[in-house]
Tab-separated table of C-alpha atoms in Angstrom:
chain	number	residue	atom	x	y	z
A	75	UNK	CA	89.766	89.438	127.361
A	76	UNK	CA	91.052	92.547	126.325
A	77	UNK	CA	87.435	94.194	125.547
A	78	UNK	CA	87.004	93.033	129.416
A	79	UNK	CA	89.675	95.072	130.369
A	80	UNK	CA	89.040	97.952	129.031
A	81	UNK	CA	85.262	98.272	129.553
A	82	UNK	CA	86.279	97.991	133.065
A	83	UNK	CA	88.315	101.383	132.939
A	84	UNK	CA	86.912	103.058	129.799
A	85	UNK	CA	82.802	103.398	128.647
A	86	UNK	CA	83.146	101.847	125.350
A	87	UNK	CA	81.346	103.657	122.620
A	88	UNK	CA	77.955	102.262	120.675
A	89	UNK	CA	79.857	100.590	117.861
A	90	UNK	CA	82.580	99.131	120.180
A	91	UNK	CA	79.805	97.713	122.182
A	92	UNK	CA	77.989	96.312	118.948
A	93	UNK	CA	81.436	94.920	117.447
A	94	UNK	CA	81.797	93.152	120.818
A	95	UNK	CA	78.335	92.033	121.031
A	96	UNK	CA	78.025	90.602	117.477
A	97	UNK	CA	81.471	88.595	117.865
A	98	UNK	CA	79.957	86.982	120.855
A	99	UNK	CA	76.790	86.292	119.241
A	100	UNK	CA	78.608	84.560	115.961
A	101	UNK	CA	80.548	82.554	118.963
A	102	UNK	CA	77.640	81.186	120.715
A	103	UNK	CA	76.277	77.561	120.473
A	104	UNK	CA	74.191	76.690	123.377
A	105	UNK	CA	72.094	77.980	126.399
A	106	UNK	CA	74.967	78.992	128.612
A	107	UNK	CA	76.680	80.311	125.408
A	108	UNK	CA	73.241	82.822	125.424
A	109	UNK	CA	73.372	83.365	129.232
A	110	UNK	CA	76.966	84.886	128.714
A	111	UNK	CA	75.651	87.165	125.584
A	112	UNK	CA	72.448	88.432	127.921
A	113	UNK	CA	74.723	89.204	130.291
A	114	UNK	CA	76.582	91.501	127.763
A	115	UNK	CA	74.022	93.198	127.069
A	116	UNK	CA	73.266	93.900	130.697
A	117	UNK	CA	76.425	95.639	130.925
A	118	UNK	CA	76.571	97.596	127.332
A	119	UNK	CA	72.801	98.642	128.030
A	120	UNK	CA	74.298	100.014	131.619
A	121	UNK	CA	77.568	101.435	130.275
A	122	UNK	CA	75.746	103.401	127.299
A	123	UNK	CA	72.657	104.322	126.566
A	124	UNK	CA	71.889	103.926	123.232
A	125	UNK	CA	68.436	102.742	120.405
A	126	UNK	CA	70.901	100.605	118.524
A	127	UNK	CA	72.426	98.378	121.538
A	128	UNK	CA	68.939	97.900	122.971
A	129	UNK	CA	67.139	96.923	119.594
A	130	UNK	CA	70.136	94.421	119.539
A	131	UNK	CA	68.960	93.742	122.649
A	132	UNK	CA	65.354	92.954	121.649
A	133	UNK	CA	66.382	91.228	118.656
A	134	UNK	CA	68.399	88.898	120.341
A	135	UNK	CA	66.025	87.685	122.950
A	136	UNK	CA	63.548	87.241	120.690
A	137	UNK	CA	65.801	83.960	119.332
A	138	UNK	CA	65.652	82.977	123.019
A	139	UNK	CA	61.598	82.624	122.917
A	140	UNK	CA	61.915	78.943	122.930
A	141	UNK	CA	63.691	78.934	125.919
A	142	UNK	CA	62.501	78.791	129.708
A	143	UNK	CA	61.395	81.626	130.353
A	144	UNK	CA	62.013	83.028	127.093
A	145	UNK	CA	58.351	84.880	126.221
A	146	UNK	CA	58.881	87.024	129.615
A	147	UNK	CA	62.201	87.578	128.995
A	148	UNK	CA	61.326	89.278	125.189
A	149	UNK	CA	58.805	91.541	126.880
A	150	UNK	CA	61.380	92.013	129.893
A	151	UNK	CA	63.957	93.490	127.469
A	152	UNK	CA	61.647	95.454	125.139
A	153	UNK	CA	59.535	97.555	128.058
A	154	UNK	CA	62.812	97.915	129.773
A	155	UNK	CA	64.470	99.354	126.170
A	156	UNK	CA	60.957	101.608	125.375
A	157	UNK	CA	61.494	103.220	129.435
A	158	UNK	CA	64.780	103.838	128.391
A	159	UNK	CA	65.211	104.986	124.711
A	160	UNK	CA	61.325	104.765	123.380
A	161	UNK	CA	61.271	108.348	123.210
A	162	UNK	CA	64.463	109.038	121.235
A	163	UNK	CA	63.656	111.699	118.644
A	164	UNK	CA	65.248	109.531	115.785
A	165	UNK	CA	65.435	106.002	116.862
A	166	UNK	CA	62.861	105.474	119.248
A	167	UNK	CA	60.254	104.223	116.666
A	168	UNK	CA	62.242	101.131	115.781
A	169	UNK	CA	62.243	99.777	118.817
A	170	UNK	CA	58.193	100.594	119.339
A	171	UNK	CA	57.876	98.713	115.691
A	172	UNK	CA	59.947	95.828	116.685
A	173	UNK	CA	57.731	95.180	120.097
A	174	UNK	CA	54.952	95.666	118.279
A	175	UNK	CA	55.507	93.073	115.911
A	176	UNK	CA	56.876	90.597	118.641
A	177	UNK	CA	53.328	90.931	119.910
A	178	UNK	CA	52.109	90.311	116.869
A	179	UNK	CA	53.372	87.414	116.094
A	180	UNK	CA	52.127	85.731	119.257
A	181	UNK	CA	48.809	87.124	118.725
A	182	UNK	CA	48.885	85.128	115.688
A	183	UNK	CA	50.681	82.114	117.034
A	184	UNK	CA	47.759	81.778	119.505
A	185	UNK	CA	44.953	81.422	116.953
């Protein structure tokens, strides 16, 4: 509640955002539990712009594939998080590496 609060006054910085995220995560236990945690993310990848959150981001969904939906919403997240921080100088590359092995994978799935 108090995290709420104050993301409602103050931008929080990347590693409040990932503290906050990660709690939620270890506190999740079904499908609406992972609803709440997407919709987290929705508001840390709004309130700051940052390689780390969205690679979270990725990471995250990607334990979602089984889900309805759940393929589109990978590849939702990752082209959203490559238009936004793909081209960061430093960090960019782990998030092109992690899509790229998503894809993978289901490539491989497939045969």
């Amino acid at each position: 509640m108090a995290r709420q609060k104050m993301s409602e006054i103050f931008p929080l910085t990347e590693e409040l955002w990932l503290e906050w995220l990660h709690d939620e995560i270890s506190m999740a236990q079904d499908g609406l539990d992972r609803e709440h945690v997407y919709d987290l993310f929705e508001k840390a990848v709004k309130d700051y712009i940052c390689p780390n959150i969205w690679l979270e981001y990725g990471q995250y969904s990607v334990g979602g594939i089984g889900q309805k939906g759940g393929l589109e919403k990978v590849r939702s997240v990752f082209e959203r998080a490559l238009s936004s921080v793909g081209l960061h100088m430093t960090k960019g590359l782990a998030l092109w590496e992690a899509y790229r092995e998503f894809e993978s994978a289901i490539v491989e799935a497939a045969r």
